[in-house]
Amino acid sequence: MRSGNPVLKESTFLDLGSGAVVSRDGEVMTLNGTVNKTGFLLLLTVLTAAFAWNQALGPDGTPAPGFSVYVWGGAIGGLVLAVITAFKKEWSPVTAPLYALVEGFFLGAISALYNHFYEGIVMQAVMLTFGTLFALLFAYRSGLIRATENFRLGVVAATGGIALVYLATIVLRMFGKDIPMIHENGIVGIGFSLFVIVIAAMNLVLDFDFIESGVEHGAPKYMEWYGAFGLMVTLVWLYIEFLRLLAKLQSRD
C-alpha cells in the first residue's frame, strides 16, 4: 500500500495505535467509488480552469489585473489544501473538492498564458496526460507493469530528487539565478523534462497500486476521496510537465 506520491503512503489505511486496518462494515472503500470521485474532482477542476482561462488574459493577450491572483492564489491555496488533506485524511471529503476547485484557477490561468505563446499546446498537453493515464492503467491492469518493492524505491527516490531540484530552482530564482540548461530548450533541458515526465507517469502506477490495496484491505469510505485526491495531485504534476516539455520543443522552431 505504498506510493511515491507524498499524499499516498502505507500508513494511510492503518490505525496508527493498533496497526490494524481501519474499516467499518458497510462503509468501505470501493474501486467504483474512487473512480467516480476522481471524475468529480476532474470536473470541478475543469470548471474553475475554464473560468480562469477566460479571465486571466486581456484582449491583447497580456495578463489581466487578476492574473497573478489566479496563479499565486491557486498555487498557494492548492498547496495548503494538499498539506491539510495529507495530514487530515478524514477531512478529504471536503478538502479534496476544495483542492480541485482552487487548483483549477491556477491551471486555467497558466494554461491560457502557455496557449497565448504556443497556440494549441494546451490541448496537446491534455491529450498526452490522459493518454498516459489510460495507457498506464491498461499496463497495470494487464500485469505488464507491477509495483514491486524495487520499482517503488526507484520511483520514490527519483521523485524526491526532482523535488529537491525544483526547490533549489525556487531558491536560486529568489537571488536572480537559475540552474543552467535544465530549464532551457536545449538537449539537456528537453532530456530533463522527459525524465520528469517518466517519473510522474510511474507515480501513476504506484497510485493505482495504492488504491487497489485500499479496496482489498477494506479502507474506510472517506478514503475514496483521499485516493482520488492523490491521483489528482499526480495528474496535475504530469500535465504541467507536459506543458513545459511542449513549450521547450515549440520554442526551438
mmCIF file of C-alpha atoms in Angstrom:
data_model
loop_
_atom_site.group_PDB
_atom_site.id
_atom_site.type_symbol
_atom_site.label_atom_id
_atom_site.label_comp_id
_atom_site.label_asym_id
_atom_site.label_seq_id
_atom_site.Cartn_x
_atom_site.Cartn_y
_atom_site.Cartn_z
ATOM 1 C CA MET A 1 0.000 0.000 0.000
ATOM 2 C CA ARG A 2 2.863 2.374 -0.678
ATOM 3 C CA SER A 3 3.143 5.105 -3.268
ATOM 4 C CA GLY A 4 5.728 7.630 -4.386
ATOM 5 C CA ASN A 5 3.007 10.247 -4.202
ATOM 6 C CA PRO A 6 3.638 12.064 -0.877
ATOM 7 C CA VAL A 7 -0.080 12.193 -0.067
ATOM 8 C CA LEU A 8 -0.460 8.441 -0.524
ATOM 9 C CA LYS A 9 1.562 6.322 1.866
ATOM 10 C CA GLU A 10 1.457 2.995 3.658
ATOM 11 C CA SER A 11 0.200 4.349 6.991
ATOM 12 C CA THR A 12 -2.833 5.914 5.341
ATOM 13 C CA PHE A 13 -5.044 2.848 5.673
ATOM 14 C CA LEU A 14 -3.755 1.827 9.095
ATOM 15 C CA ASP A 15 -4.732 2.741 12.623
ATOM 16 C CA LEU A 16 -1.523 4.227 13.989
ATOM 17 C CA GLY A 17 -2.275 2.998 17.505
ATOM 18 C CA SER A 18 -3.091 -0.653 16.840
ATOM 19 C CA GLY A 19 -1.538 -1.070 13.407
ATOM 20 C CA ALA A 20 -4.802 -2.565 12.169
ATOM 21 C CA VAL A 21 -6.575 -1.547 9.003
ATOM 22 C CA VAL A 22 -9.290 0.980 9.765
ATOM 23 C CA SER A 23 -12.653 -0.005 8.297
ATOM 24 C CA ARG A 24 -16.336 -0.141 9.144
ATOM 25 C CA ASP A 25 -18.892 -2.685 7.986
ATOM 26 C CA GLY A 26 -20.928 -1.396 5.053
ATOM 27 C CA GLU A 27 -18.813 1.744 4.676
ATOM 28 C CA VAL A 28 -15.648 0.633 2.982
ATOM 29 C CA MET A 29 -13.648 1.967 0.066
ATOM 30 C CA THR A 30 -14.623 0.678 -3.383
ATOM 31 C CA LEU A 31 -12.944 0.970 -6.761
ATOM 32 C CA ASN A 32 -16.057 2.361 -8.459
ATOM 33 C CA GLY A 33 -16.467 4.921 -5.700
ATOM 34 C CA THR A 34 -12.883 6.089 -6.125
ATOM 35 C CA VAL A 35 -13.249 6.312 -9.912
ATOM 36 C CA ASN A 36 -16.467 8.329 -9.574
ATOM 37 C CA LYS A 37 -14.891 10.725 -7.105
ATOM 38 C CA THR A 38 -11.836 11.152 -9.330
ATOM 39 C CA GLY A 39 -14.150 12.087 -12.192
ATOM 40 C CA PHE A 40 -15.974 14.553 -9.949
ATOM 41 C CA LEU A 41 -12.703 16.208 -8.912
ATOM 42 C CA LEU A 42 -11.666 16.474 -12.555
ATOM 43 C CA LEU A 43 -15.000 18.126 -13.373
ATOM 44 C CA LEU A 44 -14.538 20.694 -10.587
ATOM 45 C CA THR A 45 -11.027 21.424 -11.831
ATOM 46 C CA VAL A 46 -12.227 21.937 -15.398
ATOM 47 C CA LEU A 47 -14.996 24.311 -14.268
ATOM 48 C CA THR A 48 -12.707 26.700 -12.391
ATOM 49 C CA ALA A 49 -9.958 26.307 -15.003
ATOM 50 C CA ALA A 50 -12.392 27.394 -17.729
ATOM 51 C CA PHE A 51 -13.387 30.435 -15.676
ATOM 52 C CA ALA A 52 -9.762 31.418 -15.021
ATOM 53 C CA TRP A 53 -8.892 30.825 -18.689
ATOM 54 C CA ASN A 54 -11.469 33.423 -19.763
ATOM 55 C CA GLN A 55 -10.462 35.941 -17.084
ATOM 56 C CA ALA A 56 -6.660 35.602 -16.908
ATOM 57 C CA LEU A 57 -5.676 37.423 -20.113
ATOM 58 C CA GLY A 58 -6.755 40.687 -21.678
ATOM 59 C CA PRO A 59 -7.981 41.090 -25.291
ATOM 60 C CA ASP A 60 -4.397 41.645 -26.483
ATOM 61 C CA GLY A 61 -3.136 38.523 -24.728
ATOM 62 C CA THR A 62 -1.383 40.334 -21.890
ATOM 63 C CA PRO A 63 -2.055 39.194 -18.300
ATOM 64 C CA ALA A 64 -5.213 40.761 -16.877
ATOM 65 C CA PRO A 65 -5.150 42.506 -13.452
ATOM 66 C CA GLY A 66 -6.364 39.332 -11.746
ATOM 67 C CA PHE A 67 -3.866 37.022 -13.444
ATOM 68 C CA SER A 68 -1.450 36.860 -10.518
ATOM 69 C CA VAL A 69 -4.357 36.226 -8.134
ATOM 70 C CA TYR A 70 -5.417 33.148 -10.086
ATOM 71 C CA VAL A 71 -1.860 31.857 -10.449
ATOM 72 C CA TRP A 72 -0.463 32.504 -6.977
ATOM 73 C CA GLY A 73 -3.764 32.137 -5.157
ATOM 74 C CA GLY A 74 -4.400 28.836 -6.904
ATOM 75 C CA ALA A 75 -0.850 27.541 -6.428
ATOM 76 C CA ILE A 76 -0.514 28.521 -2.766
ATOM 77 C CA GLY A 77 -4.101 27.638 -1.922
ATOM 78 C CA GLY A 78 -3.725 24.258 -3.596
ATOM 79 C CA LEU A 79 -0.517 23.592 -1.687
ATOM 80 C CA VAL A 80 -2.108 24.488 1.655
ATOM 81 C CA LEU A 81 -5.136 22.290 0.989
ATOM 82 C CA ALA A 82 -2.889 19.444 -0.175
ATOM 83 C CA VAL A 83 -0.878 19.589 3.057
ATOM 84 C CA ILE A 84 -4.042 19.699 5.168
ATOM 85 C CA THR A 85 -5.512 16.728 3.296
ATOM 86 C CA ALA A 86 -2.301 14.743 3.633
ATOM 87 C CA PHE A 87 -2.277 15.172 7.421
ATOM 88 C CA LYS A 88 -6.050 15.059 7.961
ATOM 89 C CA LYS A 89 -7.170 12.410 5.512
ATOM 90 C CA GLU A 90 -10.573 12.097 7.221
ATOM 91 C CA TRP A 91 -11.246 15.662 6.037
ATOM 92 C CA SER A 92 -10.710 14.673 2.400
ATOM 93 C CA PRO A 93 -14.457 14.609 1.505
ATOM 94 C CA VAL A 94 -14.307 18.397 1.998
ATOM 95 C CA THR A 95 -10.691 19.324 1.309
ATOM 96 C CA ALA A 96 -10.304 17.234 -1.871
ATOM 97 C CA PRO A 97 -13.096 19.090 -3.754
ATOM 98 C CA LEU A 98 -11.738 22.402 -2.450
ATOM 99 C CA TYR A 99 -8.278 21.441 -3.717
ATOM 100 C CA ALA A 100 -9.718 20.648 -7.154
ATOM 101 C CA LEU A 101 -11.533 23.992 -7.321
ATOM 102 C CA VAL A 102 -8.537 26.044 -6.210
ATOM 103 C CA GLU A 103 -6.063 24.145 -8.381
ATOM 104 C CA GLY A 104 -8.343 24.757 -11.358
ATOM 105 C CA PHE A 105 -7.814 28.511 -11.059
ATOM 106 C CA PHE A 106 -4.053 28.012 -11.238
ATOM 107 C CA LEU A 107 -4.223 25.579 -14.150
ATOM 108 C CA GLY A 108 -6.647 27.737 -16.117
ATOM 109 C CA ALA A 109 -4.562 30.887 -15.813
ATOM 110 C CA ILE A 110 -1.216 29.268 -16.548
ATOM 111 C CA SER A 111 -2.700 27.272 -19.430
ATOM 112 C CA ALA A 112 -4.124 30.441 -21.006
ATOM 113 C CA LEU A 113 -0.681 32.037 -20.884
ATOM 114 C CA TYR A 114 1.021 28.999 -22.427
ATOM 115 C CA ASN A 115 -1.642 28.816 -25.143
ATOM 116 C CA HIS A 116 -1.152 32.508 -25.958
ATOM 117 C CA PHE A 117 2.511 31.948 -26.723
ATOM 118 C CA TYR A 118 2.148 28.443 -28.212
ATOM 119 C CA GLU A 119 -1.273 28.026 -29.783
ATOM 120 C CA GLY A 120 -2.746 24.551 -29.381
ATOM 121 C CA ILE A 121 -0.263 23.478 -26.713
ATOM 122 C CA VAL A 122 -2.910 23.047 -24.005
ATOM 123 C CA MET A 123 -4.999 20.540 -25.940
ATOM 124 C CA GLN A 124 -1.845 18.594 -26.773
ATOM 125 C CA ALA A 125 -0.841 18.505 -23.088
ATOM 126 C CA VAL A 126 -4.331 17.400 -22.035
ATOM 127 C CA MET A 127 -4.384 14.589 -24.609
ATOM 128 C CA LEU A 128 -0.900 13.435 -23.619
ATOM 129 C CA THR A 129 -1.819 13.489 -19.922
ATOM 130 C CA PHE A 130 -4.950 11.378 -20.301
ATOM 131 C CA GLY A 131 -3.331 9.188 -22.917
ATOM 132 C CA THR A 132 -0.576 8.414 -20.415
ATOM 133 C CA LEU A 133 -3.131 7.799 -17.676
ATOM 134 C CA PHE A 134 -5.132 5.252 -19.667
ATOM 135 C CA ALA A 135 -2.057 3.584 -21.178
ATOM 136 C CA LEU A 136 -0.506 3.004 -17.760
ATOM 137 C CA LEU A 137 -3.823 1.919 -16.295
ATOM 138 C CA PHE A 138 -4.092 -0.699 -19.046
ATOM 139 C CA ALA A 139 -0.477 -1.779 -18.478
ATOM 140 C CA TYR A 140 -1.085 -2.062 -14.733
ATOM 141 C CA ARG A 141 -4.358 -3.964 -15.011
ATOM 142 C CA SER A 142 -2.889 -6.348 -17.587
ATOM 143 C CA GLY A 143 0.161 -7.051 -15.430
ATOM 144 C CA LEU A 144 2.685 -5.534 -17.856
ATOM 145 C CA ILE A 145 3.855 -3.207 -15.074
ATOM 146 C CA ARG A 146 3.954 -4.255 -11.442
ATOM 147 C CA ALA A 147 4.616 -2.087 -8.404
ATOM 148 C CA THR A 148 7.395 -4.221 -6.961
ATOM 149 C CA GLU A 149 9.482 -3.163 -3.978
ATOM 150 C CA ASN A 150 12.443 -2.135 -6.137
ATOM 151 C CA PHE A 151 10.126 -0.282 -8.512
ATOM 152 C CA ARG A 152 8.664 1.682 -5.597
ATOM 153 C CA LEU A 153 12.059 2.525 -4.148
ATOM 154 C CA GLY A 154 13.357 3.738 -7.503
ATOM 155 C CA VAL A 155 10.349 5.944 -8.213
ATOM 156 C CA VAL A 156 10.273 7.374 -4.689
ATOM 157 C CA ALA A 157 13.986 8.202 -4.833
ATOM 158 C CA ALA A 158 13.670 9.836 -8.271
ATOM 159 C CA THR A 159 10.608 11.804 -7.176
ATOM 160 C CA GLY A 160 12.474 13.090 -4.138
ATOM 161 C CA GLY A 161 15.418 14.088 -6.295
ATOM 162 C CA ILE A 162 13.179 16.026 -8.680
ATOM 163 C CA ALA A 163 11.531 17.791 -5.740
ATOM 164 C CA LEU A 164 14.956 18.896 -4.498
ATOM 165 C CA VAL A 165 15.879 20.218 -7.944
ATOM 166 C CA TYR A 166 12.718 22.314 -8.144
ATOM 167 C CA LEU A 167 13.196 23.541 -4.587
ATOM 168 C CA ALA A 168 16.730 24.602 -5.470
ATOM 169 C CA THR A 169 15.369 26.341 -8.573
ATOM 170 C CA ILE A 170 12.901 28.347 -6.484
ATOM 171 C CA VAL A 171 15.593 29.399 -4.004
ATOM 172 C CA LEU A 172 18.088 30.374 -6.727
ATOM 173 C CA ARG A 173 15.494 32.417 -8.619
ATOM 174 C CA MET A 174 14.901 34.445 -5.476
ATOM 175 C CA PHE A 175 18.502 35.613 -5.930
ATOM 176 C CA GLY A 176 18.216 36.131 -9.684
ATOM 177 C CA LYS A 177 19.992 32.912 -10.627
ATOM 178 C CA ASP A 178 18.934 29.619 -12.188
ATOM 179 C CA ILE A 179 20.178 26.065 -12.648
ATOM 180 C CA PRO A 180 21.812 26.120 -16.085
ATOM 181 C CA MET A 181 20.438 24.168 -19.057
ATOM 182 C CA ILE A 182 17.735 22.005 -17.415
ATOM 183 C CA HIS A 183 15.032 24.675 -17.784
ATOM 184 C CA GLU A 184 16.141 25.729 -21.265
ATOM 185 C CA ASN A 185 15.085 24.355 -24.657
ATOM 186 C CA GLY A 186 18.379 22.646 -25.406
ATOM 187 C CA ILE A 187 19.029 18.904 -25.458
ATOM 188 C CA VAL A 188 19.717 18.835 -21.712
ATOM 189 C CA GLY A 189 16.533 20.759 -20.895
ATOM 190 C CA ILE A 190 14.362 18.552 -23.104
ATOM 191 C CA GLY A 191 16.008 15.421 -21.710
ATOM 192 C CA PHE A 192 15.332 16.602 -18.159
ATOM 193 C CA SER A 193 11.661 17.249 -18.960
ATOM 194 C CA LEU A 194 11.329 13.775 -20.496
ATOM 195 C CA PHE A 195 12.874 12.243 -17.370
ATOM 196 C CA VAL A 196 10.481 14.126 -15.092
ATOM 197 C CA ILE A 197 7.503 13.050 -17.207
ATOM 198 C CA VAL A 198 8.554 9.404 -16.990
ATOM 199 C CA ILE A 199 8.846 9.609 -13.202
ATOM 200 C CA ALA A 200 5.497 11.380 -12.908
ATOM 201 C CA ALA A 201 3.935 8.653 -15.059
ATOM 202 C CA MET A 202 5.486 5.932 -12.908
ATOM 203 C CA ASN A 203 3.889 7.580 -9.884
ATOM 204 C CA LEU A 204 0.533 6.833 -11.512
ATOM 205 C CA VAL A 205 1.367 3.133 -11.330
ATOM 206 C CA LEU A 206 2.094 3.424 -7.622
ATOM 207 C CA ASP A 207 -1.149 5.337 -7.136
ATOM 208 C CA PHE A 208 -3.124 2.592 -8.892
ATOM 209 C CA ASP A 209 -1.493 0.032 -6.633
ATOM 210 C CA PHE A 210 -2.229 2.099 -3.550
ATOM 211 C CA ILE A 211 -5.922 2.473 -4.418
ATOM 212 C CA GLU A 212 -6.260 -1.212 -5.275
ATOM 213 C CA SER A 213 -4.654 -2.169 -1.963
ATOM 214 C CA GLY A 214 -7.006 0.129 -0.059
ATOM 215 C CA VAL A 215 -10.004 -1.530 -1.685
ATOM 216 C CA GLU A 216 -8.670 -5.018 -0.963
ATOM 217 C CA HIS A 217 -7.981 -4.195 2.698
ATOM 218 C CA GLY A 218 -11.360 -2.555 3.334
ATOM 219 C CA ALA A 219 -10.219 1.013 3.927
ATOM 220 C CA PRO A 220 -12.869 3.417 5.288
ATOM 221 C CA LYS A 221 -15.281 5.038 2.844
ATOM 222 C CA TYR A 222 -13.709 8.503 3.030
ATOM 223 C CA MET A 223 -10.525 7.028 1.589
ATOM 224 C CA GLU A 224 -12.228 7.078 -1.800
ATOM 225 C CA TRP A 225 -11.908 10.862 -1.663
ATOM 226 C CA TYR A 226 -8.339 10.596 -0.426
ATOM 227 C CA GLY A 227 -7.349 8.157 -3.163
ATOM 228 C CA ALA A 228 -8.980 10.377 -5.800
ATOM 229 C CA PHE A 229 -7.177 13.393 -4.362
ATOM 230 C CA GLY A 230 -3.806 11.650 -4.506
ATOM 231 C CA LEU A 231 -4.395 10.664 -8.124
ATOM 232 C CA MET A 232 -5.322 14.268 -8.929
ATOM 233 C CA VAL A 233 -2.037 15.506 -7.471
ATOM 234 C CA THR A 234 -0.099 13.261 -9.851
ATOM 235 C CA LEU A 235 -2.241 14.182 -12.857
ATOM 236 C CA VAL A 236 -1.740 17.911 -12.224
ATOM 237 C CA TRP A 237 2.015 17.368 -11.986
ATOM 238 C CA LEU A 238 2.042 15.313 -15.195
ATOM 239 C CA TYR A 239 0.011 17.921 -17.091
ATOM 240 C CA ILE A 240 2.300 20.784 -16.031
ATOM 241 C CA GLU A 241 5.376 18.802 -17.082
ATOM 242 C CA PHE A 242 3.846 18.075 -20.490
ATOM 243 C CA LEU A 243 3.176 21.809 -20.904
ATOM 244 C CA ARG A 244 6.809 22.564 -20.091
ATOM 245 C CA LEU A 245 8.135 19.946 -22.498
ATOM 246 C CA LEU A 246 5.902 21.030 -25.373
ATOM 247 C CA ALA A 247 6.846 24.682 -24.791
ATOM 248 C CA LYS A 248 10.533 23.788 -24.975
ATOM 249 C CA LEU A 249 10.015 21.838 -28.187
ATOM 250 C CA GLN A 250 7.953 24.563 -29.867
ATOM 251 C CA SER A 251 10.380 27.304 -28.852
ATOM 252 C CA ARG A 252 13.118 25.506 -30.840
ATOM 253 C CA ASP A 253 11.225 26.010 -34.112
#
